XYZ file of C-alpha atoms in Angstrom:
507
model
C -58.844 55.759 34.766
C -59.982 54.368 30.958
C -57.672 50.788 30.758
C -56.497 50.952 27.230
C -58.192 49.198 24.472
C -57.208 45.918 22.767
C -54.970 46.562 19.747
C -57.631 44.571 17.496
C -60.380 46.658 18.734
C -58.948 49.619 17.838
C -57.455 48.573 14.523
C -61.899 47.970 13.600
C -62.886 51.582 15.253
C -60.291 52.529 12.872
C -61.318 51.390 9.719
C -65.372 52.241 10.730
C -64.158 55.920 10.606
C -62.417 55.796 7.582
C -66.045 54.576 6.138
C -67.699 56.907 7.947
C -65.792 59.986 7.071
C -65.663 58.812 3.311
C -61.633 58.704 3.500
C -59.672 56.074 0.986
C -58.361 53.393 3.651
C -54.423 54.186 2.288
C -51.404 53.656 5.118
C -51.412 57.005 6.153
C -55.359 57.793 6.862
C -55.285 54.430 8.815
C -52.340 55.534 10.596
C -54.099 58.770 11.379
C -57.150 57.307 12.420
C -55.603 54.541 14.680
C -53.292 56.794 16.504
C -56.316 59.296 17.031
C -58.245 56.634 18.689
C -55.274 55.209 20.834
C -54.386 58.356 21.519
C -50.763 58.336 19.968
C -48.865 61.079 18.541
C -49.266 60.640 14.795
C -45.609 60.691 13.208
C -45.572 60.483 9.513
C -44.031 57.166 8.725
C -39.905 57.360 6.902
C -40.811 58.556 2.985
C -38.572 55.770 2.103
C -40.198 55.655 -1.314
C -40.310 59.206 -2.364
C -36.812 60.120 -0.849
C -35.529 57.052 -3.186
C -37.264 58.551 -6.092
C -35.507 61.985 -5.799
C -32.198 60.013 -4.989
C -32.821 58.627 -8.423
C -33.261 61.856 -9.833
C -29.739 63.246 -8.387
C -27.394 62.840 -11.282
C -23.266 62.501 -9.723
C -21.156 64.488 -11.630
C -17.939 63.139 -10.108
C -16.188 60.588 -8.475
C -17.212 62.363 -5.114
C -21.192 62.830 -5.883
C -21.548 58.896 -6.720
C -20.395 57.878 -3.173
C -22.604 60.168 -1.359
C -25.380 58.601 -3.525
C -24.254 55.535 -2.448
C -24.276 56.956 1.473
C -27.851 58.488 0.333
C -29.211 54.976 -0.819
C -27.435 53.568 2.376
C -29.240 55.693 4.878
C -32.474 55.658 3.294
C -32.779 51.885 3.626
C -31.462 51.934 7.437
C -34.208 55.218 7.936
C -31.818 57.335 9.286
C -32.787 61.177 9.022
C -29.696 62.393 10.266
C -27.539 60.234 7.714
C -29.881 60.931 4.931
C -29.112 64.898 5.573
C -25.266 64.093 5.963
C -25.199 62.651 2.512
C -27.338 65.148 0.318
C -25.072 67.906 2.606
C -22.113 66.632 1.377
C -23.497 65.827 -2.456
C -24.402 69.675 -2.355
C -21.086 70.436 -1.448
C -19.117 67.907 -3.910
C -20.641 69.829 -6.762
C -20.268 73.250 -5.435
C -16.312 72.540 -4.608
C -15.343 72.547 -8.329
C -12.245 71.885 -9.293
C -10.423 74.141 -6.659
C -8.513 72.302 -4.147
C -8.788 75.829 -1.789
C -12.535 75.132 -2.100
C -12.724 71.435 -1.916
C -10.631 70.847 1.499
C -13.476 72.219 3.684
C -15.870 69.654 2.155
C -12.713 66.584 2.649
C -12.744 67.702 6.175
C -16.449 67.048 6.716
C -17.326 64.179 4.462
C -13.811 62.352 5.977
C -12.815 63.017 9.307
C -9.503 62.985 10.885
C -10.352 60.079 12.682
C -11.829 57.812 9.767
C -8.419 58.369 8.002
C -6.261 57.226 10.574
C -8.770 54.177 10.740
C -8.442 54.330 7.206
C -4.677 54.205 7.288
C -4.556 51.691 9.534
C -6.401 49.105 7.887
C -4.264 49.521 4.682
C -1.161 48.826 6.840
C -2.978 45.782 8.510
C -4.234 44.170 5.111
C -0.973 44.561 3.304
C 0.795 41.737 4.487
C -2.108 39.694 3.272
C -1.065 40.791 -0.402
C 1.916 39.428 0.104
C 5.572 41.015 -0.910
C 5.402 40.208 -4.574
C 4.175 42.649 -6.058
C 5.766 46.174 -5.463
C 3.438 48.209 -7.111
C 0.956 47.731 -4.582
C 3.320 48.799 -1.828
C 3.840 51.711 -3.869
C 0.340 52.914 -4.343
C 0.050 52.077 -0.333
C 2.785 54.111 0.698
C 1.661 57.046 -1.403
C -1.945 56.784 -0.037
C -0.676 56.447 3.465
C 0.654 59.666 2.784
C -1.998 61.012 1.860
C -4.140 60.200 4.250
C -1.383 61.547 6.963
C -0.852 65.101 5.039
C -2.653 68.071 6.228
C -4.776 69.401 4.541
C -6.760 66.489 3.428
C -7.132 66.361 -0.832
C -9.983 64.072 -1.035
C -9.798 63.472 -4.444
C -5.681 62.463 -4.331
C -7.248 60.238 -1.715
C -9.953 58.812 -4.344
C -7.950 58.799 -6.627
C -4.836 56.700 -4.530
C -7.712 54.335 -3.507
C -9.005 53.565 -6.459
C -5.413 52.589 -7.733
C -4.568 50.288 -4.764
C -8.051 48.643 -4.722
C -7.184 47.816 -8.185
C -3.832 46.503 -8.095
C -4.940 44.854 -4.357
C -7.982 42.791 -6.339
C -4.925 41.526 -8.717
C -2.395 40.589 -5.840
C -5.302 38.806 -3.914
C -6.299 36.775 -6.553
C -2.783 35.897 -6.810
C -2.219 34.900 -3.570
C -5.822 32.883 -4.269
C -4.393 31.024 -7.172
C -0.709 30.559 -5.570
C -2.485 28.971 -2.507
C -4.388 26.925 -4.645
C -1.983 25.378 -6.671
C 0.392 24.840 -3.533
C -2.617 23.084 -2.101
C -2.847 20.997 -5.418
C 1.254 20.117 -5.259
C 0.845 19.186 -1.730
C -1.995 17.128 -2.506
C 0.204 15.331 -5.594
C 3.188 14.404 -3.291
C 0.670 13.157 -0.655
C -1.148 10.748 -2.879
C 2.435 9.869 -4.704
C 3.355 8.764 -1.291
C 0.519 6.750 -0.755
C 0.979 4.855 -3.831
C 4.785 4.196 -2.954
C 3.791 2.854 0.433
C 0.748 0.599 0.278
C 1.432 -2.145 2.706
C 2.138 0.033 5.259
C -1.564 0.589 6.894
C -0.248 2.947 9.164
C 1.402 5.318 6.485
C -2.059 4.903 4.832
C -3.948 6.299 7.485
C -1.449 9.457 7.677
C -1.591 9.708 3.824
C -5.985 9.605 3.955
C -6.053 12.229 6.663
C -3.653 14.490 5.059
C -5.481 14.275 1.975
C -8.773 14.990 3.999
C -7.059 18.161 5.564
C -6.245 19.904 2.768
C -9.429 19.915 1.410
C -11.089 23.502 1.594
C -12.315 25.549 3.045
C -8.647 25.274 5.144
C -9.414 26.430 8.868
C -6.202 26.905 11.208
C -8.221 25.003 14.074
C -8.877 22.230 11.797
C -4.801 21.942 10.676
C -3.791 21.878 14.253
C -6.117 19.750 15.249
C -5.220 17.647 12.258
C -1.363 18.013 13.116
C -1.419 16.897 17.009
C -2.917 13.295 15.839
C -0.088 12.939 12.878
C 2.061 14.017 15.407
C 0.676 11.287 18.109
C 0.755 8.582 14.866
C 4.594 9.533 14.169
C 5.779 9.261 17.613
C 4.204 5.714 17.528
C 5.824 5.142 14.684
C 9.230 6.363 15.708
C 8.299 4.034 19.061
C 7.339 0.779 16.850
C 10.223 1.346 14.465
C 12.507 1.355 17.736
C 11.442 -1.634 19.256
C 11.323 -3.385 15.629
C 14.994 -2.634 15.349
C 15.253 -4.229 19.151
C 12.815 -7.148 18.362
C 15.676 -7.506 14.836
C 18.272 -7.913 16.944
C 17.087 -9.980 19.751
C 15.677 -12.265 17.304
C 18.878 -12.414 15.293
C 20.512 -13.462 18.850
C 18.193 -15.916 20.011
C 18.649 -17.467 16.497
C 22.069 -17.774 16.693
C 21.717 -19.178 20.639
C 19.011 -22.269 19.328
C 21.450 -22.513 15.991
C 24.021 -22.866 18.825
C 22.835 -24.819 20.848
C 20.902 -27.385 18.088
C 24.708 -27.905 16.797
C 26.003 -28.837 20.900
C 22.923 -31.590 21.034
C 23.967 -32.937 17.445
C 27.819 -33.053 18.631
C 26.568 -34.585 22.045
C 24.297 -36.795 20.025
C 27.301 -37.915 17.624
C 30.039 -38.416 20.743
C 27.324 -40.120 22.721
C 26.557 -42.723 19.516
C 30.338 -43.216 19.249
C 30.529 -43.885 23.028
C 27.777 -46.479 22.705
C 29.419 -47.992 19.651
C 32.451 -48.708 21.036
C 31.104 -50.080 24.018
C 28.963 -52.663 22.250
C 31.975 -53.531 20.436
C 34.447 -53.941 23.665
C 31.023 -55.516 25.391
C 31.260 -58.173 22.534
C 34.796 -58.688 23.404
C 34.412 -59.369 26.588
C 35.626 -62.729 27.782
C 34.701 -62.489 31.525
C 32.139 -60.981 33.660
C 34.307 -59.084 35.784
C 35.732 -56.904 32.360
C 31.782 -56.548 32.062
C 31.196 -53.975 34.662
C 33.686 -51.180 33.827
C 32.191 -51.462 30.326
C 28.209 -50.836 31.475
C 29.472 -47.862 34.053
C 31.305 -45.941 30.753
C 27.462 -46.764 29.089
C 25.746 -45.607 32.234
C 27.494 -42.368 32.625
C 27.617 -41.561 28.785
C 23.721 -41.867 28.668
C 23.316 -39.559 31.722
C 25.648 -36.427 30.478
C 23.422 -37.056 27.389
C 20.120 -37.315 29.481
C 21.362 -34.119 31.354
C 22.568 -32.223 28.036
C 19.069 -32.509 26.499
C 17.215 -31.377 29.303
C 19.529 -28.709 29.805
C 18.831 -27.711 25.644
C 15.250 -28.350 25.997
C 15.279 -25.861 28.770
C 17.159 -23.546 26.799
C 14.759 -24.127 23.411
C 11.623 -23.305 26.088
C 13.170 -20.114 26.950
C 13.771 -18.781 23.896
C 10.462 -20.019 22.722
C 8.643 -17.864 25.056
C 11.061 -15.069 24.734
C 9.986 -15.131 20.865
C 6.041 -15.057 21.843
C 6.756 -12.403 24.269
C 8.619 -10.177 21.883
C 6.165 -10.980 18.909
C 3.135 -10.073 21.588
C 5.128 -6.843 22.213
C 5.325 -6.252 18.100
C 1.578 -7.014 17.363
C 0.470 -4.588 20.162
C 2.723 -1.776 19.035
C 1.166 -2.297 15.485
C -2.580 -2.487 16.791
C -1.790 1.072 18.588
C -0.496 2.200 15.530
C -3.820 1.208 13.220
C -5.712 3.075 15.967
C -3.625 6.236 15.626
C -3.853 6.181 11.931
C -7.907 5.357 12.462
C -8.043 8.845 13.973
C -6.590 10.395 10.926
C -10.534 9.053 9.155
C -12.282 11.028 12.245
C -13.373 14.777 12.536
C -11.326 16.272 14.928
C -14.390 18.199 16.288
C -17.313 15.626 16.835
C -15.572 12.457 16.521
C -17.538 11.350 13.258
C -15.821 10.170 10.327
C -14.761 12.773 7.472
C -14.875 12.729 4.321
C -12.697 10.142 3.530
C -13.956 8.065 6.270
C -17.174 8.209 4.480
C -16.120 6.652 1.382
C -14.053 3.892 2.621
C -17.794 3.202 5.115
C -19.809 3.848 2.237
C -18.051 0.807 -0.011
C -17.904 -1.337 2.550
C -21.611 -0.881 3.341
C -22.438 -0.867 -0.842
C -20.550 -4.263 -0.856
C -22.183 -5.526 2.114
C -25.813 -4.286 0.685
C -25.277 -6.670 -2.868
C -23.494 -9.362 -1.041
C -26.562 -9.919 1.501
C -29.082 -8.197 -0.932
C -30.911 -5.854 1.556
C -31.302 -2.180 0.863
C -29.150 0.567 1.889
C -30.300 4.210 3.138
C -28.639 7.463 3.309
C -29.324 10.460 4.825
C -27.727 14.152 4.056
C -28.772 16.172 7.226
C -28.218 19.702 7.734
C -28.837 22.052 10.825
C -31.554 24.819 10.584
C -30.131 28.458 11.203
C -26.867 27.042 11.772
C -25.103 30.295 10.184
C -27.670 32.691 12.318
C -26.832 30.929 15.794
C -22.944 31.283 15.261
C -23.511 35.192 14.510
C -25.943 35.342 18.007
C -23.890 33.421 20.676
C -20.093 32.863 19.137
C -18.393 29.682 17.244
C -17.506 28.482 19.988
C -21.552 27.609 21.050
C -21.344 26.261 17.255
C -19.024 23.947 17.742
C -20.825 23.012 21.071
C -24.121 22.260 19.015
C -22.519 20.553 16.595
C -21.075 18.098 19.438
C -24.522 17.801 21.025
C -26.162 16.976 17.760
C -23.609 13.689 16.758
C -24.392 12.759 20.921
C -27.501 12.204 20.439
C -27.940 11.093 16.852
C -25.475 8.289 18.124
C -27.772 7.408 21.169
C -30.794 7.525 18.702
C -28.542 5.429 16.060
C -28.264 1.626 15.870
C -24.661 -0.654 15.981
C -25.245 -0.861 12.401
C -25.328 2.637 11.531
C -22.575 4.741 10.318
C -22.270 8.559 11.320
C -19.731 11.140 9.228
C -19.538 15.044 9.062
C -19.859 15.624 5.467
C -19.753 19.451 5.282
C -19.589 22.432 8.326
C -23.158 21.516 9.315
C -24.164 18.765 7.018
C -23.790 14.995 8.883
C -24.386 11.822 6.506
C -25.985 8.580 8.297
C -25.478 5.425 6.500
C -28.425 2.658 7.517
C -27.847 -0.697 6.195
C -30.466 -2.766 6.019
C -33.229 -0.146 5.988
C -35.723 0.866 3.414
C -36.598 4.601 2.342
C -39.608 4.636 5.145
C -37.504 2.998 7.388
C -35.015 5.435 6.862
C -37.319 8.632 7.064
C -39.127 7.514 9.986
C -35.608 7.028 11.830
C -34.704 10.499 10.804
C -37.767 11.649 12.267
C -37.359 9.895 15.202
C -34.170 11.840 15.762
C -35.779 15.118 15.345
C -37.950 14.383 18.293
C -35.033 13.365 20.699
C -33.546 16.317 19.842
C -36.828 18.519 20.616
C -36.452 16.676 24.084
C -32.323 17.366 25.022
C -31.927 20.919 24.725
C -28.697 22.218 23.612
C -27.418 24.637 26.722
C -25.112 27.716 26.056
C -24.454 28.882 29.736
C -28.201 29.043 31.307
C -29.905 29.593 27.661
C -31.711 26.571 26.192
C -31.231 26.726 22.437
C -33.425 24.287 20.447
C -31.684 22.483 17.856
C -33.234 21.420 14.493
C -32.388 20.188 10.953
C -33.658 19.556 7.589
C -32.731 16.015 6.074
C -33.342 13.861 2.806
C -33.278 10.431 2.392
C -32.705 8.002 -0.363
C -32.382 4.354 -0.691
C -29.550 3.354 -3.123
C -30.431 1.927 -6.619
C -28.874 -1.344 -7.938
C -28.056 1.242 -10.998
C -26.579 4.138 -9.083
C -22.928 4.867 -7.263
C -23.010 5.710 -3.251
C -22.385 9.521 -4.338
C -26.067 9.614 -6.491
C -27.697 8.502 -3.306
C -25.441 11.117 -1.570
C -26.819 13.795 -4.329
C -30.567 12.406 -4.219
C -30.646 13.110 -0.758
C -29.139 16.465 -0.845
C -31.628 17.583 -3.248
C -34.697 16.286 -0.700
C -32.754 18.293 2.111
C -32.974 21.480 0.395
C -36.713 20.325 -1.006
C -37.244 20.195 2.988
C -35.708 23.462 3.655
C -37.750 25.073 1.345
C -40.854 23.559 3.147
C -40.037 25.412 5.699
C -37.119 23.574 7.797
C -37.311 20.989 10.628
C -38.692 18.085 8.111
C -37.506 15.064 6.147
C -38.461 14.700 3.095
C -37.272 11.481 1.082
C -35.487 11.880 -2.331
């Protein structure tokens, strides 16, 4: 039995013939002469070319002709015989029908069958209430297509024709609904930051105001609003909790008050009758004409000075109580409050990976800019993004996306130092902030990161999916805002993605 030859080995018998038999080397003699010699049936390759050239020829004489040209040019570029035949078939028989609706319904019937209109139906009824209610023409020009599409015999060009109408008035109600949503967003977004500027010194009512303003930022996602709604939610129940307990902490403060007010006015009246008692006894003491008057005079002295000894331990008692009562209660107070910062931290997180968001990012990134001129060291930012990012959520599901993009701020925080700042600036873009790091620095830490993430592969059930990005760097100017860097970089992540991904390349 001959074992078959190498592909390579072939591929040179091939072209020796061609030379030998004095035949041009084009695709199709090479074809012929490899197949020959590996002993392959020799199918003419798809005539993509020439069938587009006599596609180009075809001239559409109505509405009917130009979307079978369009089906032509379709199925040539997918190579499909069988959809290349379906399309000139039902080109011949658009121009044949004429204007005759008797003629014309046997051609409907093949180019649109009965179960592509009630597809067809149905997804008109499904993506009308995305147009909203507004506008009744288009649920005019829907019902009366719907009706079409439902009547027997088909008319395919009523059907065009209805189509054409509600596409129309359909691209106008959309971009309605487009420009309504955006100018809601906008009006939210006014009353937000109108809030924020009534309500300044209240940090936690900050923290709400910065990650509503964050949220509403496009692109809107309905995970990203829920997400964003539990934590307000958490941050207004600990409101609710430390507005509760301030009214309690009001009160009991407003009592204990009143008790050491109280109780300061008993040791001043106990101090006054005790002073009087003392006064009059030095006075009757200095009347005194024998000893034996003496001794009822120093036992009124004697007890008078212990009711007042026991009275002011009794008050200082008291005072201590209420002291600590007042620490306590304060204690409780400053604890409620710190709970309440954290909850309104979260609001300056991504809900997904934990990083900071946008906002985040620019309350990090002045603090850092201040910190860089106040110490004079240098500053570094990096814009990374993830290669293929959009191709992996197509293969395995958003869900695995959303997985990676966890796995990727895991590790860039074991790779990262105290120092460093993380935030998730875009879908897959992640800004790192490096204080006190030049541009090499900076690149070589990126680099470093690339490596550890060569090393932890990213598991989606028992598939190992290797993880990589593209990322620029730049090192802030004393003449340029955080958001230059920011832009600087972004232009040497796309310089590396155009390298050819999995790089850094400093801006």
């Amino acid at each position: 039995m001959n074992q078959p030859k190498n592909p390579s080995v072939i591929a040179r018998e091939a072209l020796k013939r061609l030379a030998a038999s004095h035949l041009p080397p084009t695709p199709a003699n090479y074809q012929a002469s490899y197949n020959q010699i590996a002993d392959l049936p020799n199918v003419a390759p798809f005539p993509d070319v020439p069938l587009r050239q006599i596609a180009g020829l075809l001239a559409a004489r109505n509405d009917t002709q130009v979307q079978q040209l369009i089906r032509l040019d379709e199925a040539i570029g997918r190579r499909s015989w069988l959809g290349v035949q379906e399309a000139v078939l039902a080109f011949v028989g658009a121009g044949n029908a004429g204007g005759g609706k008797d003629d014309a319904e046997p051609v409907a019937l093949q180019v649109l069958p009965l179960e592509l209109l009630a597809k067809l139906a149905s997804f008109v009824e499904n993506v009308l209430p995305a147009l909203g209610a507004d506008n009744d023409r288009v649920g005019e020009l829907a019902a009366a297509l719907l009706q079409a599409l439902r009547q027997a015999p088909v008319d395919l060009a009523e059907i065009q024709s209805r189509l054409t109408s509600l596409g129309q008035q359909a691209l106008f109600a959309a971009e309605e609904q487009v420009e309504i949503k955006d100018s809601l967003l906008n009006l939210l977004r006014l009353i937000i930051e109108n809030v924020g500027e009534l309500s300044l010194d209240d940090s936690w009512l900050k923290g709400q105001v910065d990650g509503l303003l964050a949220v509403v930022q496009p692109p809107l996602t309905l995970r990203h609003l829920d997400d964003m709604g539990r934590r307000l939610r958490d941050v207004m129940v600990k409101q609710s909790e430390a507005k509760h307990r301030s009214l309690e902490a009001q009160e009991e403060m407003r009592q204990m008050l009143a008790a050491f007010i109280e109780r300061l006015a008993a040791i001043n009246e106990s101090s006054t009758v005790f002073q009087g008692k003392i006064e009059a006894s030095a006075r009757a003491i200095a009347n005194v004409k024998r000893i034996e008057d003496l001794a009822p005079l120093l036992n009124d002295v004697i007890t008078a000075t212990r009711s007042m000894a026991e009275g002011t331990s009794d008050s200082r008692l008291q005072l201590q109580s209420l002291q600590e009562r007042v620490l306590a209660t304060e204690a409780e107070l400053v604890q409620l409050h710190l709970e309440l910062d954290n909850a309104s931290a979260l609001a300056r997180h991504d809900p997904l990976t934990d990083a900071l968001n946008r906002k985040g990012l620019d309350e990090a990134l002045a603090r850092e800019i201040a910190g860089m001129w106040r110490k004079g060291t240098a500053l570094s930012i990096c814009l990374l993004d993830i290669d293929n990012f959009k191709r992996l959520n197509d293969r395995l599901g958003h869900d695995v996306g959303d997985h990676a993009l966890v796995h990727l701020t895991r590790v860039a925080r074991q790779c990262m130092r105290p120092s460093d700042t993380l935030a998730r600036y875009g879908g897959e873009e992640f800004v790192i902030l490096m204080p006190d790091t030049v541009l090499e620095q900076g690149i070589e830490a990126m680099t470093r990161l690339q490596r550890e993430l060569t090393k932890a592969f990213f598991l989606s059930g028992k598939e190992k999916v290797l993880i990589t990005f593209s990322a620029g760097v730049a090192q802030l100017s004393p003449d340029e805002t955080g958001s230059d860097a920011i832009r600087r970089a972004d232009q040497a992540m796309y310089a590396a993605k155009r390298a050819g991904k999995n790089r850094v390349v400093g801006g």
